[in-house]
Coordinates of C-alpha atoms and ligand atoms in Angstrom, one line a residue:
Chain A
X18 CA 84.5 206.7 -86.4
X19 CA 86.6 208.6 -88.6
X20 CA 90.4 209.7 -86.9
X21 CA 93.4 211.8 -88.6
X22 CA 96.5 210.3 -88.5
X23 CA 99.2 212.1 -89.3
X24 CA 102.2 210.0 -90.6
X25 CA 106.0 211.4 -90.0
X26 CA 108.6 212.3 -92.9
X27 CA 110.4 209.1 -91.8
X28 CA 107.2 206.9 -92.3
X29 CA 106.1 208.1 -95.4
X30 CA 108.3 206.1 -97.5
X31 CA 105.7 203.8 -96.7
X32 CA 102.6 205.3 -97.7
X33 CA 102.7 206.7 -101.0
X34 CA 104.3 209.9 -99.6
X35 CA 101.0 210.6 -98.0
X36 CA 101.5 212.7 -94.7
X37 CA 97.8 212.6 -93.6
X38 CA 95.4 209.7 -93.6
X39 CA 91.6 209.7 -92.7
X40 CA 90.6 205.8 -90.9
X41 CA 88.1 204.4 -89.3
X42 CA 89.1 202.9 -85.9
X43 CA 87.1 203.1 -82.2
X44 CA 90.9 202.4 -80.6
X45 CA 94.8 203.3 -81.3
X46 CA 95.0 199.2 -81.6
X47 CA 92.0 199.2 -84.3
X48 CA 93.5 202.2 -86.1
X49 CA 97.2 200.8 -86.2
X50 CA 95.5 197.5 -87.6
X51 CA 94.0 199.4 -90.4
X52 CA 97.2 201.7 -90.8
X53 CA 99.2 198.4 -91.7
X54 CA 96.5 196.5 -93.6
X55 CA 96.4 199.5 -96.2
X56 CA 100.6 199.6 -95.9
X57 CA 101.8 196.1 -95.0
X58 CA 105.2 197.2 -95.8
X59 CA 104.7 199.4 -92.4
X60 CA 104.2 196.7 -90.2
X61 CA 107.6 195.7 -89.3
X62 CA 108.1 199.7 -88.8
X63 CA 105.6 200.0 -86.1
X64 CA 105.4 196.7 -84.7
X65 CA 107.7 194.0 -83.1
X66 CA 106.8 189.7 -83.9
X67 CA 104.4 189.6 -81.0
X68 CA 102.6 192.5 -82.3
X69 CA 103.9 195.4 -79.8
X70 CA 104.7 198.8 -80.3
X71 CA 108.1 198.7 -81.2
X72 CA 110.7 200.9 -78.5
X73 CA 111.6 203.7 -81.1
X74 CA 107.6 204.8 -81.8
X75 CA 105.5 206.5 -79.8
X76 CA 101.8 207.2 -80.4
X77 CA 100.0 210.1 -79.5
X78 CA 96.3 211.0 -79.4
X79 CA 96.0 214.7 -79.3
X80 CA 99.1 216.1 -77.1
X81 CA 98.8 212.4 -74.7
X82 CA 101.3 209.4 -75.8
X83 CA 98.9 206.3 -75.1
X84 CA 101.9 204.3 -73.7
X85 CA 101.1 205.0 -70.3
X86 CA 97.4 205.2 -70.8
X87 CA 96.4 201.4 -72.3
X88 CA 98.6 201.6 -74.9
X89 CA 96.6 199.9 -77.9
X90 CA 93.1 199.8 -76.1
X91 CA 93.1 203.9 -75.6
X92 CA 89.7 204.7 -77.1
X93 CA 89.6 207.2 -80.0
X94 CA 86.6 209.7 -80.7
X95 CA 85.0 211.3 -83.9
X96 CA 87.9 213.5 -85.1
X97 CA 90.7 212.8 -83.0
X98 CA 94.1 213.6 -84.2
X99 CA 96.8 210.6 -83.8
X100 CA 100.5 211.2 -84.6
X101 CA 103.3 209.2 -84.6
X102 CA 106.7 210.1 -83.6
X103 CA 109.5 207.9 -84.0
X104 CA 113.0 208.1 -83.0
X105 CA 114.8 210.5 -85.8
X106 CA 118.7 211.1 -85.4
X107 CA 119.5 214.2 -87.9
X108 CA 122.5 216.3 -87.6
X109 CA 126.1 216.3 -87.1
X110 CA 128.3 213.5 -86.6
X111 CA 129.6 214.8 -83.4
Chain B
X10 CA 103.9 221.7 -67.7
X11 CA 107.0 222.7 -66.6
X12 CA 106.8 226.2 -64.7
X13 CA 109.1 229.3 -64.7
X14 CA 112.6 228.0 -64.1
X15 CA 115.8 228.9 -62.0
X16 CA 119.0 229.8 -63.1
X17 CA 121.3 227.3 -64.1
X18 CA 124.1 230.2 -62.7
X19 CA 124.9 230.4 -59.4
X20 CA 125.0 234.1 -58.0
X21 CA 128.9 233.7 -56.9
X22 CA 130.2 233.2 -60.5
X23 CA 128.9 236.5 -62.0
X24 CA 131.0 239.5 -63.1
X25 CA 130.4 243.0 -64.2
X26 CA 129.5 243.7 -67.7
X27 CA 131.9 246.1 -69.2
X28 CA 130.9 249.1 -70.9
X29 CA 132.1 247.5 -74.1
X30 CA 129.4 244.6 -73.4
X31 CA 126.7 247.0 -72.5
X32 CA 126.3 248.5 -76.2
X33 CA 126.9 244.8 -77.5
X34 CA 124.0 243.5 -75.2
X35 CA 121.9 246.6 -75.1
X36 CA 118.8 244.7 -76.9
X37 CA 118.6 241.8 -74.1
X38 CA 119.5 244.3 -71.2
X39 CA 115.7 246.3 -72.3
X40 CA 114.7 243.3 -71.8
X41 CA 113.2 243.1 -68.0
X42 CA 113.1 239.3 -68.4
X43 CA 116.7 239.2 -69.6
X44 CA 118.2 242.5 -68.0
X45 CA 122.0 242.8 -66.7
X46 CA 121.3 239.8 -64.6
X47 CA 120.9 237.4 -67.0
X48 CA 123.3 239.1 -69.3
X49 CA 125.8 238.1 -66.7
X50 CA 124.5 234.6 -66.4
X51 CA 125.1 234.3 -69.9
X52 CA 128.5 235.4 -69.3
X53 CA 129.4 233.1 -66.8
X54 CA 127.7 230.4 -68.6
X55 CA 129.9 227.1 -70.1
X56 CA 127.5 225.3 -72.9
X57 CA 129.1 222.2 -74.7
X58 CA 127.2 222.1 -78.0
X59 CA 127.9 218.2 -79.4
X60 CA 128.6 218.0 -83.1
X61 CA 128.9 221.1 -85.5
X62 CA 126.7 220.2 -88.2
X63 CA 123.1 221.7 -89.2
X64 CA 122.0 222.1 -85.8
X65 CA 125.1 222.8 -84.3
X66 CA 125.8 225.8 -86.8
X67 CA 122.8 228.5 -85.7
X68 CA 123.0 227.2 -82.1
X69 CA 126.9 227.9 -81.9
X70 CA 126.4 231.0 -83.5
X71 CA 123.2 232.5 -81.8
X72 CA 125.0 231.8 -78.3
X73 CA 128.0 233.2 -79.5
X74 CA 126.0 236.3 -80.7
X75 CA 123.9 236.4 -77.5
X76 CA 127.0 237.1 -74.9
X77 CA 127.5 232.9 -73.5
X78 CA 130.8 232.8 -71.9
X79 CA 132.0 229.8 -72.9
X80 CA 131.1 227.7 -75.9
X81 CA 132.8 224.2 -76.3
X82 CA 132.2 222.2 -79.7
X83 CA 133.0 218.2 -79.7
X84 CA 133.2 216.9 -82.9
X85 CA 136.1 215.0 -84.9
X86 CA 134.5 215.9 -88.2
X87 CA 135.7 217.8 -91.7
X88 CA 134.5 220.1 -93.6
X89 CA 132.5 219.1 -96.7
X90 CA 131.2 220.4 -99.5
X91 CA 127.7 218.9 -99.2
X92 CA 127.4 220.9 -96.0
X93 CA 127.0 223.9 -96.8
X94 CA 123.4 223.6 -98.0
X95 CA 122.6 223.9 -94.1
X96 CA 125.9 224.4 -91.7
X97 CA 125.7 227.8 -92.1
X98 CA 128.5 228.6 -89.9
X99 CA 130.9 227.5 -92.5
X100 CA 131.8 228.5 -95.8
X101 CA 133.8 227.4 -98.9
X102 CA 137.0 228.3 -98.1
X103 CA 136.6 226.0 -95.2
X104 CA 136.3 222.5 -97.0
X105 CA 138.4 220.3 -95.8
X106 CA 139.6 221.8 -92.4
X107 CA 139.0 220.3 -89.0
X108 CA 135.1 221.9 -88.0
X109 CA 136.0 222.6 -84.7
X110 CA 138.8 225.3 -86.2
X111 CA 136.8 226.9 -88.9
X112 CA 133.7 226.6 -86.0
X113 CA 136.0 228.5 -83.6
X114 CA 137.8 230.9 -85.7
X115 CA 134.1 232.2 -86.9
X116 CA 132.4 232.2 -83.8
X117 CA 135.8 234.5 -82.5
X118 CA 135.0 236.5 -85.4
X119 CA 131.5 237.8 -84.0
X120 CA 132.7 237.6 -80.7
X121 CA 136.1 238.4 -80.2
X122 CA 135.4 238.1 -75.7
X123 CA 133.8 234.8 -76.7
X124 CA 136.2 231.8 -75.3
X125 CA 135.8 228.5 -77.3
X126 CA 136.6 225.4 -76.5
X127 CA 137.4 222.7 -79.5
X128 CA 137.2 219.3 -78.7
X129 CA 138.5 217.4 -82.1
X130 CA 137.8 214.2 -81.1
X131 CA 134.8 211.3 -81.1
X132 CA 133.0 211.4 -78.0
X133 CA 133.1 208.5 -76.4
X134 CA 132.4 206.2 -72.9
X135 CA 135.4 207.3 -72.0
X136 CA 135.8 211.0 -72.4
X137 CA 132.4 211.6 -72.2
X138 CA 131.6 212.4 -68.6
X139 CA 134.9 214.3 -68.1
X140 CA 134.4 216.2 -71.0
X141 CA 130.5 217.2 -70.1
X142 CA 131.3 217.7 -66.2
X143 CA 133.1 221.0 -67.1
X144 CA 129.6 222.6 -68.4
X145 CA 126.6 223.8 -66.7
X146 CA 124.4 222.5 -70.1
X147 CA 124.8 220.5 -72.6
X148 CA 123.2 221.0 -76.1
X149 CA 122.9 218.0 -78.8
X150 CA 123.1 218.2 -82.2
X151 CA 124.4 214.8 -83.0
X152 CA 123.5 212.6 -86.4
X153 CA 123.4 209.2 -84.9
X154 CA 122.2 206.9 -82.5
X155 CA 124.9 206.0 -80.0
X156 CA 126.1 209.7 -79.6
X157 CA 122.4 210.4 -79.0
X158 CA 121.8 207.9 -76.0
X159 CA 125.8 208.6 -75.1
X160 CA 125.0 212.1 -74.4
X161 CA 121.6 211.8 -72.6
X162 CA 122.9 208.9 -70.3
X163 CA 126.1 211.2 -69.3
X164 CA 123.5 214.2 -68.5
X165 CA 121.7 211.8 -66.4
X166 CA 124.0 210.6 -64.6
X167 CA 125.6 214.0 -64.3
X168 CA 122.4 216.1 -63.4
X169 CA 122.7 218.5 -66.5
X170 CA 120.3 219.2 -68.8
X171 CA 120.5 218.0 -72.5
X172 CA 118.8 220.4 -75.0
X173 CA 117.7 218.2 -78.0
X174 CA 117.0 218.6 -81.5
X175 CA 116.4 216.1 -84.4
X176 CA 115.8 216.4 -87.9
X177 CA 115.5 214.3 -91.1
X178 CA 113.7 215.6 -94.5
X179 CA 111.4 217.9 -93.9
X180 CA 110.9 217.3 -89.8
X181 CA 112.1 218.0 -87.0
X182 CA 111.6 217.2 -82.9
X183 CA 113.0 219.7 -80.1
X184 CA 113.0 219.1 -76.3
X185 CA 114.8 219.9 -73.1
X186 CA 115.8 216.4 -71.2
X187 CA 116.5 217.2 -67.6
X188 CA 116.2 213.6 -65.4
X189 CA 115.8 215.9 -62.4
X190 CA 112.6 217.7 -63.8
X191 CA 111.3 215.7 -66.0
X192 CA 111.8 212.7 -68.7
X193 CA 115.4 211.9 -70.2
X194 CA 115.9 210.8 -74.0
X195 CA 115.7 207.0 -72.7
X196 CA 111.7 207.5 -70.8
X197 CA 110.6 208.3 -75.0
X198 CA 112.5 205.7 -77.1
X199 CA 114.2 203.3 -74.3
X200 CA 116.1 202.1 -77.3
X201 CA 116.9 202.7 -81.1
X202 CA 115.4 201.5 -84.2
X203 CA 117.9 198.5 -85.9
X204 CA 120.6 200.0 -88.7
X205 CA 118.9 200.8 -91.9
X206 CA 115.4 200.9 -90.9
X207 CA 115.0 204.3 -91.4
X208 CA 118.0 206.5 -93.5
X209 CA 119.7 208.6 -92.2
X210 CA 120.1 212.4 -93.6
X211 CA 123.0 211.8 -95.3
X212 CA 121.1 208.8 -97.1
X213 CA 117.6 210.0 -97.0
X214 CA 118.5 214.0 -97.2
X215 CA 117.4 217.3 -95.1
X216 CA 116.0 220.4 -96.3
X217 CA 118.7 222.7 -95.5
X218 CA 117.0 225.7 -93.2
X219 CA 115.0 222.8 -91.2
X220 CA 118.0 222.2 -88.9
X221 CA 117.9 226.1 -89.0
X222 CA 115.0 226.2 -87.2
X223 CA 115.6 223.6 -85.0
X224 CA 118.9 224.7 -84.2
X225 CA 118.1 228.2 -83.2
X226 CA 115.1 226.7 -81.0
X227 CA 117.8 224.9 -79.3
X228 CA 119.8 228.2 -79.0
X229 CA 116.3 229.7 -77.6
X230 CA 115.8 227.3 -75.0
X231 CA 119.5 227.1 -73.5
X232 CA 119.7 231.0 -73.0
X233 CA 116.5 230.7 -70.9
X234 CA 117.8 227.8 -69.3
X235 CA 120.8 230.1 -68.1
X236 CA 119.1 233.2 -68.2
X237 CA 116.1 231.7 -65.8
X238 CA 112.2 231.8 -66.4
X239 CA 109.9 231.7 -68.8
X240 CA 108.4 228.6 -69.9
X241 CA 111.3 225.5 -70.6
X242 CA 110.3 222.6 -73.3
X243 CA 111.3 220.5 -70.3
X244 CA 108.1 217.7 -70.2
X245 CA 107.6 218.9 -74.4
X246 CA 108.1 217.8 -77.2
X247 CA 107.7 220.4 -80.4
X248 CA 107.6 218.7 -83.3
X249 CA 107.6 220.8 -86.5
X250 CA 107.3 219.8 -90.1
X251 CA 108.8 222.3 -92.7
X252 CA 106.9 221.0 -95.4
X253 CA 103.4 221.3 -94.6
X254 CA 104.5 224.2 -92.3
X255 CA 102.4 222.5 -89.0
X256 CA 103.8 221.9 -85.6
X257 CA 102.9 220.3 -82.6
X258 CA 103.1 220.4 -78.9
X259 CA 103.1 216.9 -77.0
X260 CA 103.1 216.0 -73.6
X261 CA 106.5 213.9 -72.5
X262 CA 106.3 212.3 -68.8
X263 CA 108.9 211.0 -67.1
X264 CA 108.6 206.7 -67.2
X265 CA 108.7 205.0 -63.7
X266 CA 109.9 202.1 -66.0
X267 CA 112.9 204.2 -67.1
X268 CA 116.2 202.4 -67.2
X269 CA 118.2 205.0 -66.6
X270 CA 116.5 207.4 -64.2
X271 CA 113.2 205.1 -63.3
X272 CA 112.5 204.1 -60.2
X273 CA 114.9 201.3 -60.7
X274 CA 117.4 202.3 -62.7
X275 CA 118.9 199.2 -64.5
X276 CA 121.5 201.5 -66.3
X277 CA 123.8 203.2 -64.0
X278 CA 127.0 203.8 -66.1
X279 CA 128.0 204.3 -69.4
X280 CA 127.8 201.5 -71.6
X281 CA 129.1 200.2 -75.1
X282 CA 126.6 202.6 -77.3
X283 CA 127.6 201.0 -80.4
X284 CA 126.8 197.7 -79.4
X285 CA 123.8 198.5 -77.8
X286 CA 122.6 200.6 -81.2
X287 CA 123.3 197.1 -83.1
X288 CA 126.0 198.4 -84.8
X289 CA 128.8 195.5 -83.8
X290 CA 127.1 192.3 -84.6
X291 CA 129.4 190.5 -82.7
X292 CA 129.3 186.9 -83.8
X293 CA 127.6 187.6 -86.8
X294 CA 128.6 185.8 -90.3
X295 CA 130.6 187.9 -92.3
X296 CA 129.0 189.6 -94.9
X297 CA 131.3 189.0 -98.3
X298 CA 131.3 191.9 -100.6
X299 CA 132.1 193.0 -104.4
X300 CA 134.2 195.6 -105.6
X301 CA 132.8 198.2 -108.4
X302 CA 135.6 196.6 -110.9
X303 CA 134.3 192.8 -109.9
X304 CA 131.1 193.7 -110.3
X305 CA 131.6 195.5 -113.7
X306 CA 133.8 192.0 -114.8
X307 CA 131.0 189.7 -113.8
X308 CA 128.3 191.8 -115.1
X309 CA 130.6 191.6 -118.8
X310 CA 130.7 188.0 -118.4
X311 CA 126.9 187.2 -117.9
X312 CA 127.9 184.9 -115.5
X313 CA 124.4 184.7 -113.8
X314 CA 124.2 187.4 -111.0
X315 CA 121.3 189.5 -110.0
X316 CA 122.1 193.2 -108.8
X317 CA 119.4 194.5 -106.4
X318 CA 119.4 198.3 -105.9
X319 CA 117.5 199.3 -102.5
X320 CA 117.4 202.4 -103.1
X321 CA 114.7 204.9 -102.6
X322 CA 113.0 205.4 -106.3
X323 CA 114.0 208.9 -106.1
X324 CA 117.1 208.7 -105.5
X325 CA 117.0 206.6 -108.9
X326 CA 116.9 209.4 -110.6
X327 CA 119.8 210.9 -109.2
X328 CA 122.3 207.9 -110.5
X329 CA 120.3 205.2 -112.6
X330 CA 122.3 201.7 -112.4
X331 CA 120.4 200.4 -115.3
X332 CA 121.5 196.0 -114.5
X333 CA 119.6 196.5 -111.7
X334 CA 116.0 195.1 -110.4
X335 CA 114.6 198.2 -108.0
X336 CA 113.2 197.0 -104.9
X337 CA 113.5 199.6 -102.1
X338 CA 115.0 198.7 -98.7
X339 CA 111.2 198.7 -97.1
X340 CA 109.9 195.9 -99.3
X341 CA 112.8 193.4 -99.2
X342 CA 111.8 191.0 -96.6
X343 CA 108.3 190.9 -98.3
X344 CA 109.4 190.3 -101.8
X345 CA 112.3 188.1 -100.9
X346 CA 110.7 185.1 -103.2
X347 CA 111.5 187.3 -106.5
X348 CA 114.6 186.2 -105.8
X349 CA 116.3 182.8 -106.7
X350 CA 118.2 181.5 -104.3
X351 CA 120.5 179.7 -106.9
X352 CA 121.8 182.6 -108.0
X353 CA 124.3 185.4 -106.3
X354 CA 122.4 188.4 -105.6
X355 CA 124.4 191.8 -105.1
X356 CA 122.6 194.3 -103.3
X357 CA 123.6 197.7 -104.0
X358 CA 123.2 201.6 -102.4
X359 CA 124.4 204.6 -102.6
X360 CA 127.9 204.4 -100.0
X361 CA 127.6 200.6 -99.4
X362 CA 126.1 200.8 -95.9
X363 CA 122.2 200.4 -96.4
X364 CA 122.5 197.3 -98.2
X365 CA 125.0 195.9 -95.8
X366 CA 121.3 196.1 -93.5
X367 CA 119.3 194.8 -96.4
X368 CA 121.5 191.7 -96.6
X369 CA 121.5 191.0 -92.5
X370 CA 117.4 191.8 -92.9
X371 CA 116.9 189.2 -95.5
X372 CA 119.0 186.5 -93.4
X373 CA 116.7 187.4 -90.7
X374 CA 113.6 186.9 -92.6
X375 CA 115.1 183.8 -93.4
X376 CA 116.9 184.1 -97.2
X377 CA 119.5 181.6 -97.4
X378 CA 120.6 182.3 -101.0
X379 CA 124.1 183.9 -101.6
X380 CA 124.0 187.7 -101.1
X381 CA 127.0 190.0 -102.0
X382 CA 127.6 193.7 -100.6
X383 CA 128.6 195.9 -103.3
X384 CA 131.3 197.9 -101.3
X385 CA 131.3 201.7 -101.0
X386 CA 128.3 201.3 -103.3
X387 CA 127.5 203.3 -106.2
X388 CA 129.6 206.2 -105.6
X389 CA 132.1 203.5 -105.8
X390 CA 131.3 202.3 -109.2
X391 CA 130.8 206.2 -110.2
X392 CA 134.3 206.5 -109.5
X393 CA 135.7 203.5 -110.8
X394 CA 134.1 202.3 -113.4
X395 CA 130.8 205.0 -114.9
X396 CA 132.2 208.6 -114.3
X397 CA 129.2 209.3 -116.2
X398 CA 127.5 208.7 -112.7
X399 CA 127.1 211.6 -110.3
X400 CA 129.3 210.9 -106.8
X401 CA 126.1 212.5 -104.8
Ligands
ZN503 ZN1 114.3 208.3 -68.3

C-alpha cells in the first residue's frame, strides 16, 4: 500500500534533493528496505552493519516514533505519513 | 501532552515593577495570562542562553525585550562576517570583537535594567555545572555535538530545563527537555551520528531567518516556562521546514532505557563529550596531510597523484578545483574501487575537515591505498596559491 515519506534537509543529499517520496511498504521495516534499494547511498545513513536503526534517526509514523512500538515491524496503512528525523546540530559554537 | 505548567519562579524572589517598567511592559501586563505576575517572574528570572549565534541572536534579544532579569551568554566565539546573514543581533561594525561584548552591549542597548552576564569562554565538563547551577533555565543554541549532549546531561543532572533548537538548511527541530517531566536530549538520539556524516552549517549552509524562527520559538517557550501555563513543547518535538513551509508536531516519550535519566541510569556525571562524539580518535593512525603549495608542486610535476574533491556538487560551483575527480562525501565508501590503490590519492574540501572523515571512512570500509589530507582545504589553496578562488 502506498505511504508518504517525507525525507529531512539533511537526507536529501541522498535522494536527488527529493523531500517527499511515495513507496509501497505494509511495515516501517518494508518501507526503509525500499527507501535504501532506490538510494543505496542512504543505507549506511539510516542503518548500522547488523541492519538496525542507527542511534541518531528516529522514525515516525504520523506523530508516534515506532522505536518503542516494534520498531521495524510497526504496520503501515494506505496513506500514512512516515518522517524521519535525525539528529541536526545547527547554531552557534557556544 | 504536557499540561499547563508552574512557574519556574518562586513567589519569595519577586519585586515590584516600577512605574518605569509598567509603560515598558504594558502589552504583557493586558495580558491576563501574563499580567504583573508573570511580569515579575520575568524579572526575577536568570536564563543562560548557550552560544550566540543564529539562534542565540532573536532568543537573547526577545528576552531582553520581554523584561527577563538576567540574561547570561556562554560562548568563546568572534565576530564574523559570514554571520551576519542570520545573527541578527550583530552588525558590521562588530566583526572581529568578542560576541559576548557586542551581545551584551546591544542587548543593554534595548534594555538598559537588563543585567547580562558574559561568559567568554568554551563550555566545558568542568565549568559546566557551576556555570548552569546559577540559572533557573537553560536555553541552547549550540552548533555541535558535544556542547549539545554537554548541556542536556548538566540539566539532567541539575533538574533544569533545557530549551532546544536545531537547524541546518532549510530545517529546523524545537523542543523543551526537562528529565523531571518528560524525555531529555539523550531518550531521542542516545548518541551522535560519526564526524562528517552529515555537514554541518558552516559546511552545508543555513537559510538565514530559519534560526530566526527557531530562535524566537525558543524565546516563546522560555517566557512561558517562567511566566507559568499554557501549553510547554515539553514531550514535543516541532519540526518545521522553511522550504516547503510544513511543520510538524511529534510525540517524544521519555525512554525507560535512557542512560542518563532511565530507570537505570548508566551516565551519572559529566563525561569526556568530545571523545564520546568521536572527535579524539585516540589510537588512531595519523592521518598525513598536504599543504596547498605541495599540492600545487606535485600537481606541476605530474608525479602521479589523484585529487578527490568530496564536496557537495553545489558547492562546485562556488570554487571549481578543476585536477579534481568529484565524488561527494556520501558515495566514497561505495565507489572506493575507482580508485587505485598504487597511487596517492588527496582528498580535498572546503576547510580541510570533511575529508579528514572521508579518509578515516574509507580505512573503515577497508581502502588500504595511500590517502593524503589536503590541509585547511581549498580555502587554503584559494589563499595560497589561486586567489582567483573565492575564500567562501
Ligand atoms: Zn533521557
Amino acid at each position: 500500500m502506498p505511504v508518504t515519506l517525507f525525507i529531512p534537509t539533511a537526507l536529501r543529499g541522498f535522494t536527488e534533493r527529493n523531500a517527499e517520496l511515495s513507496l509501497e511498504a505494509a511495515t516501517v521495516g518494508e518501507l526503509i528496505s525500499a527507501l535504501t534499494q532506490k538510494y543505496p547511498d542512504l543505507r549506511t545513513h539510516l542503518l548500522d552493519e547488523k541492519g538496525e536503526l542507527r542511534p541518531f534517526v528516529n522514525v515516525f509514523v504520523g506523530e508516534i516514533n515506532i522505536q518503542s512500538r516494534g520498531g521495524f515491524a510497526f504496520p503501515l496503512k494506505d496513506g500514512d505519513v512516515v518522517t524521519l528525523i535525525p539528529a541536526i546540530a545547527g547554531g552557534a559554537r557556544g | 501532552m504536557a499540561e499547563p505548567r508552574e512557574s519556574l519562579i518562586s513567589d519569595d524572589r519577586l519585586t515590584d515593577l516600577t512605574p518605569d517598567e509598567l509603560t515598558r511592559f504594558s502589552r504583557h501586563l493586558l495580558l491576563p495570562e501574563v499580567g504583573a505576575l508573570g511580569q515579575k517572574r520575568l524579572k526575577a528570572a536568570k536564563v543562560l542562553i548557550v552560544g550566540a549565534g543564529g539562534l542565540g541572536s532573536p532568543l537573547a534579544l526577545y528576552l531582553a525585550a520581554a523584561g527577563v532579569g538576567t540574561i547570561g551568554i556562554v560562548d568563546y566565539d568572534l565576530v564574523e562576517a559570514s554571520n551576519l546573514q542570520r545573527q541578527v543581533i550583530f552588525q558590521s561594525r562588530d566583526i572581529l570583537r568578542p560576541k559576548v561584548a557586542a551581545a551584551s552591549e546591544r542587548l543593554k542597548a534595548l534594555n538598559p535594567n537588563l543585567s547580562v552576564v558574559s561568559h567568554h569562554f568554551r563550555l566545558t565538563s568542568r565549568n559546566a555545572l557551576d556555570l548552569i547551577r546559577a540559572y533557573d533555565v537553560v536555553a541552547d543554541g549550540t552548533d555541535n555535538y558535544p556542547t549539545r549532549y554537554l548541556v542536556a546531561d548538566a540539566c539532567v543532572f541539575l533538574g533544569k530545563p533545557n530549551v532546544y533548537a536545531s537547524v541546518f538548511q532549510f530545517e529546523g527541530q524545537a523542543t523543551v527537555f526537562d528529565a523531571r517531566h518528560g524525555p531529555c536530549y539523550r531518550c531521542l538520539y542516545p548518541s551522535p551520528p560519526p564526524p562528517g556524516l552529515v555537514p554541518s552549517c558552516g559546511e552545508g549552509g543555513v537559510m538565514g531567518v530559519l534560526p530566526g524562527i527557531l530562535g524566537t520559538v525558543q524565546a516563546s517557550e522560555t517566557i512561558k516556562l517562567i511566566v507559568g501555563g499554557g501549553r510547554s513543547l515539553i514531550g514535543r518535538l516541532w519540526l518545521y521546514d522553511a522550504w516547503l513551509a510544513r511543520s510538524l508536531e511529534v510525540r517524544l516519550e521519555k525512554n525507560p532505557a535512557c542512560p542518563v535519566c532511565g530507570e537505570r541510569p548508566l551516565i551519572t556525571e559529566l563525561v569526556d563529550y568530545e571523545s564520546f562524539c568521536g572527535l579524539k580518535n585516540e589510537g588512531e593512525e595519523p592521518i598525513p596531510s598536504i599543504t596547498a603549495r605541495e599540492l600545487k608542486e606535485r600537481l606541476e610535476r605530474r608525479d602521479g597523484i589523484q585529487v578527490v574533491d568530496i564536496r557537495e556538487p553545489h558547492e562546485m560551483s562556488l570554487s571549481k578545483f578543476s585536477e579534481a575527480v568529484a565524488i561527494p562525501f556520501g558515495q566514497l565508501a561505495r565507489r572506493q574501487n575507482e580508485f587505485d590503490p598504487g597511487k596517492d590519492l588527496v582528498f580535498i574540501c572546503k576547510i580541510g575537515q570533511r575529508s579528514l572523515y572521508a579518509i578515516r571512512a574509507l580505512r573503515e570500509a577497508g581502502y588500504a591505498g595511500p590517502m593524503f589530507n589536503l590541509q585547511d582545504g581549498l580555502n587554503a589553496w584559494a589563499r595560497e596559491v589561486d586567489p582567483s578562488l573565492s575564500v567562501y
